[in-house]
Structure formats: C-alpha cells, structure tokens
Amino acid sequence: MGKDFPKLTKEEVKNSPSLRDGVPKETEDQYRKETVKWISKTGESLGMPQFSIATASVYFHRFYSRYSFKEYDRLLLACTCLFLAGKAQETRKKLDDVIDHFNYVIYQKVRRQGKRPGKTSKVFKDFRALVVKTEAILMEAIEFQFNVKHPYGVLVNYIKILFTKEDNEKFKDILMGKQGLAQVAWFFVNDSLRSPLCLMYGPEEVATAVIYMAMKHKKIEYDKIKNRTTPWYTVLPIFLTSKISIR
C-alpha cells in the first residue's frame, strides 16, 4: 500500500480498454465527464467533503483504465466508487444512504423519471447486492491504493509561495474572495476530475497547470506584479526539482 498507482502515458490513455472494445473516444470522454458529474452531485447531496468526491472520481478513472465501459455499468461503478472513497477518506456514509442519494440524482435529476426506488424495494436491494460485489472488483482494479494525493493542498501551498500577505492585501480584488485566483484555480482542479488527467499527471503538475490557467483567466501578469525577470513557475518546488516547462 506504500506505492502509488502507476501513471499512464498519453498513448496508453488514448488506447484505453474501452477504445479497444469499440467505444468511440467521444463517447468515452462523455461517459467520464457525465459520470464524474453525477458522483459530485451525489457526494454534495450526502454532505461529503470535496476530497472524498475527488477520491471517488479518481477511483472511477483508474478503474476504466483497466476495464472497458462495455464490461461494467458506469452507474454501478460510480456509486461503488463513492461508497469506497467515503471509507478511505474516513467520511464513511451508510451504503443504503449512498445508494438512495445516488438514485435521487439519477432518477430525479438526470433521467427525470420521478420517484426513485425505495430502500425496501427489490430494485434497491438488487442494486445494493451488486455494489457489494463490485466493491471487491474495484479494490483489485485500483491495486488497493486507497489513498489518493490530490492537487488541492499543493495548490494552496504554491499560491502561498507565489503571493505574500502583502500581495493579497494589495491585489485582493484579483487574488482573494470567491472569484479570486485561489478559488478559480480550485474550480479548475474540480473540472480536471471530469477527464483522465489524474491518470497521467501528479498533483504538483496539475496544481501548476491550474494556477497558470487561473492567472490567464484573471489576466494576472505575475512577473510585472512581482517585478521579476524570470517566469513565475521558476519559484515553485516542482520546477526546482524537475525543471518543468510551461507552454
């Protein structure tokens, strides 16, 4: 359990089990995007923290890096991912509650079919049995690597390195608040979970990328603000250790 889940190359992600199984890339991308959105909505409905929702999303992507969407139902897998992530992140929810809230999202928000199956119904009980069975398959697929390193903590740390308290006060209109740099970058991390980016890059790389995107979005010219002659990312630990380049 000490090792990390192996990173994939772009070529490996493109040549996914689903693609080899005849699922068009556009369809696979849509499945990933839609299903992670449902995971997020269910997690929010359950009152789960973003770290748990993010962990479930990573489990989902990792699973389908090993299996095709034709082999396992994505709704069943999404619900299972959320249940397992709750346990892994110590934000455990009862399985019946996870299924009930997931059904609420699917039946009433997505399919708009009205009333969802009750907890005592056969449909509910059958689905519950499948979740229990699928959890074992999921754990094996993610190689029992339950702890996931997310970009959120790295993001906060990197922004503290880039901007001082004095900077935050001087440029609070663009750096602080609900529409500030940190919050925008945080949203970009959430959005990245709808793609298989987490399969290819580590938290430091994702954090650096979303800061770049957020500064572009906020039109922040860091080098002018800080009166620097070298690019902003050269002060970050990831650049000093790996010599990354930002294009």
Short mmCIF file of N, CA, C and O in Angstrom, two decimals, residues 47-152:
data_model
loop_
_atom_site.label_atom_id
_atom_site.label_comp_id
_atom_site.label_asym_id
_atom_site.label_seq_id
_atom_site.Cartn_x
_atom_site.Cartn_y
_atom_site.Cartn_z
N GLY A 47 -23.40 15.43 1.68
CA GLY A 47 -22.61 16.27 2.58
C GLY A 47 -21.17 15.82 2.71
O GLY A 47 -20.51 16.11 3.71
N MET A 48 -20.67 15.13 1.69
CA MET A 48 -19.29 14.66 1.73
C MET A 48 -18.34 15.78 1.30
O MET A 48 -18.68 16.59 0.44
N PRO A 49 -17.14 15.84 1.89
CA PRO A 49 -16.18 16.88 1.52
C PRO A 49 -15.62 16.64 0.12
O PRO A 49 -15.67 15.52 -0.41
N GLN A 50 -15.08 17.71 -0.47
CA GLN A 50 -14.56 17.62 -1.84
C GLN A 50 -13.46 16.58 -1.98
O GLN A 50 -13.34 15.93 -3.02
N PHE A 51 -12.65 16.40 -0.93
CA PHE A 51 -11.57 15.42 -1.02
C PHE A 51 -12.13 14.01 -1.24
O PHE A 51 -11.54 13.22 -1.98
N SER A 52 -13.24 13.68 -0.62
CA SER A 52 -13.85 12.37 -0.79
C SER A 52 -14.45 12.23 -2.18
O SER A 52 -14.33 11.17 -2.82
N ILE A 53 -15.08 13.29 -2.65
CA ILE A 53 -15.65 13.28 -4.00
C ILE A 53 -14.54 13.13 -5.04
O ILE A 53 -14.67 12.37 -6.01
N ALA A 54 -13.45 13.85 -4.82
CA ALA A 54 -12.31 13.77 -5.74
C ALA A 54 -11.70 12.37 -5.74
O ALA A 54 -11.32 11.84 -6.79
N THR A 55 -11.62 11.76 -4.56
CA THR A 55 -11.07 10.41 -4.46
C THR A 55 -11.94 9.42 -5.23
O THR A 55 -11.43 8.56 -5.96
N ALA A 56 -13.25 9.55 -5.10
CA ALA A 56 -14.17 8.68 -5.84
C ALA A 56 -14.00 8.86 -7.34
O ALA A 56 -14.02 7.89 -8.11
N SER A 57 -13.79 10.10 -7.76
CA SER A 57 -13.61 10.39 -9.18
C SER A 57 -12.33 9.75 -9.72
O SER A 57 -12.31 9.21 -10.83
N VAL A 58 -11.27 9.81 -8.92
CA VAL A 58 -10.00 9.19 -9.33
C VAL A 58 -10.15 7.67 -9.40
O VAL A 58 -9.66 7.03 -10.34
N TYR A 59 -10.84 7.09 -8.42
CA TYR A 59 -11.11 5.65 -8.47
C TYR A 59 -11.80 5.28 -9.78
O TYR A 59 -11.47 4.27 -10.42
N PHE A 60 -12.78 6.09 -10.15
CA PHE A 60 -13.56 5.83 -11.36
C PHE A 60 -12.65 5.81 -12.59
O PHE A 60 -12.71 4.89 -13.41
N HIS A 61 -11.80 6.82 -12.72
CA HIS A 61 -10.90 6.88 -13.88
C HIS A 61 -9.90 5.73 -13.86
O HIS A 61 -9.58 5.16 -14.92
N ARG A 62 -9.39 5.41 -12.69
CA ARG A 62 -8.43 4.31 -12.60
C ARG A 62 -9.06 2.98 -12.99
O ARG A 62 -8.43 2.15 -13.66
N PHE A 63 -10.31 2.78 -12.56
CA PHE A 63 -10.99 1.53 -12.90
C PHE A 63 -11.11 1.38 -14.40
O PHE A 63 -10.82 0.30 -14.95
N TYR A 64 -11.53 2.44 -15.07
CA TYR A 64 -11.73 2.34 -16.51
C TYR A 64 -10.45 2.52 -17.31
O TYR A 64 -10.50 2.55 -18.54
N SER A 65 -9.33 2.60 -16.62
CA SER A 65 -8.04 2.46 -17.31
C SER A 65 -7.67 0.98 -17.40
O SER A 65 -6.75 0.61 -18.12
N ARG A 66 -8.41 0.15 -16.66
CA ARG A 66 -8.17 -1.30 -16.64
C ARG A 66 -9.31 -2.07 -17.33
O ARG A 66 -9.10 -3.19 -17.80
N TYR A 67 -10.50 -1.49 -17.33
CA TYR A 67 -11.66 -2.17 -17.89
C TYR A 67 -12.40 -1.27 -18.88
O TYR A 67 -12.28 -0.04 -18.84
N SER A 68 -13.19 -1.90 -19.73
CA SER A 68 -13.98 -1.18 -20.73
C SER A 68 -15.33 -0.77 -20.15
O SER A 68 -15.87 -1.44 -19.25
N PHE A 69 -15.88 0.32 -20.67
CA PHE A 69 -17.22 0.73 -20.28
C PHE A 69 -18.26 -0.30 -20.70
O PHE A 69 -19.37 -0.31 -20.18
N LYS A 70 -17.90 -1.16 -21.66
CA LYS A 70 -18.82 -2.22 -22.08
C LYS A 70 -18.85 -3.37 -21.08
O LYS A 70 -19.81 -4.14 -21.04
N GLU A 71 -17.81 -3.47 -20.25
CA GLU A 71 -17.71 -4.59 -19.32
C GLU A 71 -18.48 -4.34 -18.02
O GLU A 71 -19.07 -5.26 -17.44
N TYR A 72 -18.43 -3.09 -17.55
CA TYR A 72 -19.05 -2.76 -16.26
C TYR A 72 -19.89 -1.51 -16.38
O TYR A 72 -19.47 -0.52 -16.98
N ASP A 73 -21.08 -1.58 -15.81
CA ASP A 73 -22.02 -0.46 -15.85
C ASP A 73 -21.44 0.74 -15.09
O ASP A 73 -21.06 0.62 -13.92
N ARG A 74 -21.39 1.87 -15.73
CA ARG A 74 -20.76 3.04 -15.11
C ARG A 74 -21.55 3.61 -13.94
O ARG A 74 -20.97 4.19 -13.02
N LEU A 75 -22.86 3.46 -13.94
CA LEU A 75 -23.66 3.93 -12.81
C LEU A 75 -23.37 3.10 -11.56
O LEU A 75 -23.18 3.64 -10.47
N LEU A 76 -23.32 1.81 -11.74
CA LEU A 76 -22.99 0.91 -10.63
C LEU A 76 -21.59 1.22 -10.11
O LEU A 76 -21.36 1.29 -8.90
N LEU A 77 -20.65 1.42 -11.03
CA LEU A 77 -19.27 1.68 -10.63
C LEU A 77 -19.16 3.02 -9.92
O LEU A 77 -18.44 3.15 -8.93
N ALA A 78 -19.87 4.04 -10.40
CA ALA A 78 -19.81 5.37 -9.79
C ALA A 78 -20.29 5.32 -8.34
O ALA A 78 -19.66 5.90 -7.44
N CYS A 79 -21.39 4.65 -8.11
CA CYS A 79 -21.93 4.52 -6.75
C CYS A 79 -20.96 3.77 -5.85
O CYS A 79 -20.74 4.16 -4.69
N THR A 80 -20.35 2.73 -6.39
CA THR A 80 -19.38 1.95 -5.64
C THR A 80 -18.15 2.78 -5.29
O THR A 80 -17.62 2.70 -4.17
N CYS A 81 -17.69 3.58 -6.25
CA CYS A 81 -16.52 4.45 -6.02
C CYS A 81 -16.78 5.42 -4.87
O CYS A 81 -15.91 5.66 -4.02
N LEU A 82 -17.97 5.99 -4.85
CA LEU A 82 -18.30 6.97 -3.82
C LEU A 82 -18.37 6.31 -2.44
O LEU A 82 -17.88 6.88 -1.45
N PHE A 83 -18.95 5.13 -2.39
CA PHE A 83 -19.03 4.40 -1.12
C PHE A 83 -17.64 4.05 -0.60
O PHE A 83 -17.32 4.27 0.58
N LEU A 84 -16.77 3.53 -1.49
CA LEU A 84 -15.42 3.15 -1.08
C LEU A 84 -14.58 4.38 -0.70
O LEU A 84 -13.83 4.34 0.28
N ALA A 85 -14.73 5.46 -1.44
CA ALA A 85 -13.98 6.68 -1.14
C ALA A 85 -14.36 7.24 0.23
O ALA A 85 -13.50 7.76 0.95
N GLY A 86 -15.62 7.13 0.59
CA GLY A 86 -16.06 7.59 1.90
C GLY A 86 -15.35 6.85 3.01
O GLY A 86 -14.93 7.45 4.02
N LYS A 87 -15.17 5.56 2.83
CA LYS A 87 -14.46 4.76 3.83
C LYS A 87 -12.98 5.10 3.85
O LYS A 87 -12.37 5.23 4.91
N ALA A 88 -12.40 5.27 2.66
CA ALA A 88 -10.96 5.55 2.56
C ALA A 88 -10.61 6.91 3.16
O ALA A 88 -9.54 7.08 3.76
N GLN A 89 -11.50 7.88 3.01
CA GLN A 89 -11.26 9.24 3.49
C GLN A 89 -11.82 9.48 4.89
O GLN A 89 -11.82 10.61 5.37
N GLU A 90 -12.30 8.40 5.51
CA GLU A 90 -12.87 8.49 6.86
C GLU A 90 -14.06 9.45 6.91
O GLU A 90 -14.25 10.20 7.86
N THR A 91 -14.82 9.46 5.83
CA THR A 91 -16.07 10.24 5.77
C THR A 91 -17.19 9.27 5.38
O THR A 91 -18.05 9.59 4.57
N ARG A 92 -17.13 8.10 5.96
CA ARG A 92 -18.00 7.00 5.58
C ARG A 92 -19.47 7.35 5.72
O ARG A 92 -19.90 7.95 6.70
N LYS A 93 -20.22 6.93 4.71
CA LYS A 93 -21.68 7.03 4.74
C LYS A 93 -22.25 5.62 4.63
O LYS A 93 -21.65 4.74 4.02
N LYS A 94 -23.42 5.41 5.21
CA LYS A 94 -24.05 4.11 5.11
C LYS A 94 -24.33 3.79 3.65
O LYS A 94 -24.73 4.66 2.88
N LEU A 95 -24.12 2.54 3.28
CA LEU A 95 -24.31 2.13 1.89
C LEU A 95 -25.72 2.44 1.40
O LEU A 95 -25.90 2.94 0.28
N ASP A 96 -26.72 2.18 2.23
CA ASP A 96 -28.10 2.47 1.81
C ASP A 96 -28.29 3.96 1.53
O ASP A 96 -29.03 4.33 0.60
N ASP A 97 -27.63 4.81 2.30
CA ASP A 97 -27.75 6.26 2.08
C ASP A 97 -27.04 6.68 0.80
O ASP A 97 -27.55 7.53 0.06
N VAL A 98 -25.88 6.08 0.54
CA VAL A 98 -25.16 6.40 -0.69
C VAL A 98 -26.01 6.02 -1.90
O VAL A 98 -26.17 6.81 -2.84
N ILE A 99 -26.59 4.84 -1.88
CA ILE A 99 -27.42 4.37 -2.99
C ILE A 99 -28.66 5.24 -3.13
O ILE A 99 -29.05 5.63 -4.24
N ASP A 100 -29.28 5.58 -2.01
CA ASP A 100 -30.50 6.38 -2.05
C ASP A 100 -30.25 7.77 -2.64
O ASP A 100 -31.01 8.24 -3.49
N HIS A 101 -29.16 8.41 -2.22
CA HIS A 101 -28.83 9.73 -2.76
C HIS A 101 -28.40 9.63 -4.22
O HIS A 101 -28.70 10.53 -5.02
N PHE A 102 -27.70 8.56 -4.56
CA PHE A 102 -27.29 8.36 -5.95
C PHE A 102 -28.52 8.16 -6.83
O PHE A 102 -28.62 8.75 -7.92
N ASN A 103 -29.47 7.37 -6.35
CA ASN A 103 -30.71 7.17 -7.10
C ASN A 103 -31.48 8.47 -7.26
O ASN A 103 -32.11 8.71 -8.30
N TYR A 104 -31.45 9.30 -6.23
CA TYR A 104 -32.12 10.60 -6.31
C TYR A 104 -31.55 11.42 -7.47
O TYR A 104 -32.29 12.00 -8.27
N VAL A 105 -30.21 11.45 -7.55
CA VAL A 105 -29.56 12.20 -8.62
C VAL A 105 -29.91 11.62 -9.98
O VAL A 105 -30.27 12.36 -10.91
N ILE A 106 -29.84 10.32 -10.12
CA ILE A 106 -30.06 9.67 -11.41
C ILE A 106 -31.53 9.70 -11.82
O ILE A 106 -31.87 10.10 -12.95
N TYR A 107 -32.41 9.31 -10.92
CA TYR A 107 -33.82 9.19 -11.27
C TYR A 107 -34.52 10.54 -11.40
O TYR A 107 -35.36 10.73 -12.29
N GLN A 108 -34.17 11.47 -10.52
CA GLN A 108 -34.92 12.74 -10.50
C GLN A 108 -34.19 13.90 -11.15
O GLN A 108 -34.84 14.81 -11.66
N LYS A 109 -32.87 13.87 -11.17
CA LYS A 109 -32.13 14.98 -11.76
C LYS A 109 -31.64 14.69 -13.17
O LYS A 109 -31.60 15.60 -14.00
N VAL A 110 -31.29 13.45 -13.44
CA VAL A 110 -30.74 13.09 -14.75
C VAL A 110 -31.83 12.54 -15.67
O VAL A 110 -32.11 13.10 -16.72
N ARG A 111 -32.45 11.45 -15.25
CA ARG A 111 -33.47 10.82 -16.09
C ARG A 111 -34.82 11.49 -15.98
O ARG A 111 -35.67 11.32 -16.85
N ARG A 112 -35.02 12.21 -14.89
CA ARG A 112 -36.31 12.87 -14.62
C ARG A 112 -37.46 11.88 -14.69
O ARG A 112 -38.50 12.12 -15.32
N GLN A 113 -37.27 10.74 -14.03
CA GLN A 113 -38.28 9.68 -14.01
C GLN A 113 -39.20 9.80 -12.81
O GLN A 113 -40.08 8.96 -12.62
N GLY A 114 -38.96 10.80 -11.98
CA GLY A 114 -39.80 10.95 -10.81
C GLY A 114 -39.27 10.20 -9.61
O GLY A 114 -38.09 10.21 -9.33
N LYS A 115 -40.16 9.51 -8.94
CA LYS A 115 -39.82 8.85 -7.68
C LYS A 115 -38.76 7.77 -7.87
O LYS A 115 -38.85 6.94 -8.77
N ARG A 116 -37.75 7.79 -7.00
CA ARG A 116 -36.69 6.79 -7.05
C ARG A 116 -37.11 5.55 -6.27
O ARG A 116 -38.02 5.61 -5.43
N PRO A 117 -36.44 4.41 -6.48
CA PRO A 117 -36.79 3.18 -5.76
C PRO A 117 -36.62 3.34 -4.26
O PRO A 117 -35.64 3.93 -3.78
N GLY A 118 -37.55 2.84 -3.50
CA GLY A 118 -37.45 2.89 -2.04
C GLY A 118 -36.44 1.89 -1.52
O GLY A 118 -36.08 0.92 -2.20
N LYS A 119 -35.98 2.11 -0.30
CA LYS A 119 -34.93 1.25 0.27
C LYS A 119 -35.39 -0.19 0.49
O LYS A 119 -34.56 -1.09 0.63
N THR A 120 -36.68 -0.39 0.55
CA THR A 120 -37.19 -1.76 0.78
C THR A 120 -37.59 -2.45 -0.53
O THR A 120 -38.00 -3.61 -0.51
N SER A 121 -37.45 -1.75 -1.65
CA SER A 121 -37.86 -2.32 -2.93
C SER A 121 -36.84 -3.33 -3.43
O SER A 121 -35.67 -3.33 -3.04
N LYS A 122 -37.30 -4.22 -4.31
CA LYS A 122 -36.43 -5.24 -4.88
C LYS A 122 -35.34 -4.60 -5.74
O LYS A 122 -34.18 -5.05 -5.73
N VAL A 123 -35.69 -3.57 -6.48
CA VAL A 123 -34.72 -2.87 -7.33
C VAL A 123 -33.57 -2.33 -6.48
O VAL A 123 -32.39 -2.48 -6.83
N PHE A 124 -33.93 -1.73 -5.35
CA PHE A 124 -32.92 -1.17 -4.45
C PHE A 124 -32.03 -2.28 -3.88
O PHE A 124 -30.80 -2.16 -3.87
N LYS A 125 -32.65 -3.33 -3.40
CA LYS A 125 -31.90 -4.42 -2.77
C LYS A 125 -30.98 -5.12 -3.77
O LYS A 125 -29.85 -5.50 -3.44
N ASP A 126 -31.47 -5.29 -5.00
CA ASP A 126 -30.65 -5.93 -6.04
C ASP A 126 -29.44 -5.06 -6.37
O ASP A 126 -28.32 -5.57 -6.54
N PHE A 127 -29.67 -3.75 -6.46
CA PHE A 127 -28.57 -2.83 -6.76
C PHE A 127 -27.56 -2.83 -5.61
O PHE A 127 -26.35 -2.80 -5.83
N ARG A 128 -28.07 -2.89 -4.40
CA ARG A 128 -27.19 -2.92 -3.22
C ARG A 128 -26.27 -4.14 -3.26
O ARG A 128 -25.07 -4.03 -2.97
N ALA A 129 -26.83 -5.27 -3.61
CA ALA A 129 -26.04 -6.50 -3.69
C ALA A 129 -24.95 -6.38 -4.76
O ALA A 129 -23.83 -6.86 -4.58
N LEU A 130 -25.28 -5.71 -5.86
CA LEU A 130 -24.29 -5.51 -6.93
C LEU A 130 -23.17 -4.58 -6.49
O LEU A 130 -22.02 -4.77 -6.86
N VAL A 131 -23.50 -3.55 -5.70
CA VAL A 131 -22.48 -2.63 -5.20
C VAL A 131 -21.49 -3.38 -4.31
O VAL A 131 -20.27 -3.20 -4.42
N VAL A 132 -22.01 -4.22 -3.44
CA VAL A 132 -21.15 -5.00 -2.54
C VAL A 132 -20.22 -5.90 -3.36
O VAL A 132 -19.01 -6.02 -3.06
N LYS A 133 -20.74 -6.52 -4.39
CA LYS A 133 -19.94 -7.39 -5.24
C LYS A 133 -18.92 -6.59 -6.04
O LYS A 133 -17.76 -6.99 -6.18
N THR A 134 -19.34 -5.44 -6.55
CA THR A 134 -18.46 -4.62 -7.39
C THR A 134 -17.34 -3.98 -6.58
O THR A 134 -16.25 -3.71 -7.11
N GLU A 135 -17.56 -3.73 -5.29
CA GLU A 135 -16.53 -3.11 -4.47
C GLU A 135 -15.26 -3.94 -4.47
O GLU A 135 -14.15 -3.39 -4.53
N ALA A 136 -15.38 -5.24 -4.42
CA ALA A 136 -14.20 -6.11 -4.43
C ALA A 136 -13.45 -6.01 -5.75
O ALA A 136 -12.21 -5.98 -5.78
N ILE A 137 -14.19 -5.91 -6.84
CA ILE A 137 -13.58 -5.78 -8.17
C ILE A 137 -12.89 -4.42 -8.29
O ILE A 137 -11.78 -4.31 -8.83
N LEU A 138 -13.52 -3.40 -7.75
CA LEU A 138 -12.94 -2.05 -7.77
C LEU A 138 -11.64 -2.01 -6.98
O LEU A 138 -10.63 -1.45 -7.45
N MET A 139 -11.63 -2.58 -5.80
CA MET A 139 -10.43 -2.55 -4.96
C MET A 139 -9.25 -3.22 -5.66
O MET A 139 -8.12 -2.75 -5.60
N GLU A 140 -9.54 -4.31 -6.35
CA GLU A 140 -8.48 -5.01 -7.07
C GLU A 140 -8.00 -4.18 -8.26
O GLU A 140 -6.79 -4.10 -8.54
N ALA A 141 -8.93 -3.51 -8.94
CA ALA A 141 -8.58 -2.72 -10.12
C ALA A 141 -7.68 -1.53 -9.76
O ALA A 141 -6.79 -1.16 -10.53
N ILE A 142 -7.91 -0.94 -8.58
CA ILE A 142 -7.08 0.20 -8.17
C ILE A 142 -5.88 -0.25 -7.35
O ILE A 142 -5.18 0.56 -6.74
N GLU A 143 -5.64 -1.57 -7.36
CA GLU A 143 -4.49 -2.18 -6.70
C GLU A 143 -4.44 -1.87 -5.20
O GLU A 143 -3.37 -1.73 -4.62
N PHE A 144 -5.61 -1.73 -4.61
CA PHE A 144 -5.74 -1.48 -3.18
C PHE A 144 -5.01 -0.19 -2.75
O PHE A 144 -4.63 -0.05 -1.58
N GLN A 145 -4.86 0.72 -3.71
CA GLN A 145 -4.26 2.02 -3.41
C GLN A 145 -5.39 2.99 -3.07
O GLN A 145 -5.90 3.71 -3.92
N PHE A 146 -5.80 2.99 -1.82
CA PHE A 146 -6.98 3.75 -1.40
C PHE A 146 -6.69 5.23 -1.19
O PHE A 146 -7.56 6.08 -1.38
N ASN A 147 -5.49 5.55 -0.76
CA ASN A 147 -5.12 6.95 -0.51
C ASN A 147 -4.71 7.61 -1.82
O ASN A 147 -3.85 7.10 -2.55
N VAL A 148 -5.33 8.73 -2.11
CA VAL A 148 -5.05 9.47 -3.34
C VAL A 148 -4.48 10.84 -3.00
O VAL A 148 -5.00 11.54 -2.14
N LYS A 149 -3.39 11.18 -3.66
CA LYS A 149 -2.78 12.50 -3.47
C LYS A 149 -3.45 13.48 -4.44
O LYS A 149 -3.32 13.35 -5.64
N HIS A 150 -4.15 14.46 -3.88
CA HIS A 150 -4.87 15.43 -4.69
C HIS A 150 -4.09 16.74 -4.81
O HIS A 150 -3.23 17.05 -3.97
N PRO A 151 -4.40 17.54 -5.84
CA PRO A 151 -3.68 18.80 -6.05
C PRO A 151 -4.07 19.93 -5.09
O PRO A 151 -3.38 20.94 -5.04
N TYR A 152 -5.15 19.78 -4.33
CA TYR A 152 -5.68 20.89 -3.54
C TYR A 152 -4.66 21.46 -2.55
O TYR A 152 -4.44 22.67 -2.50
#
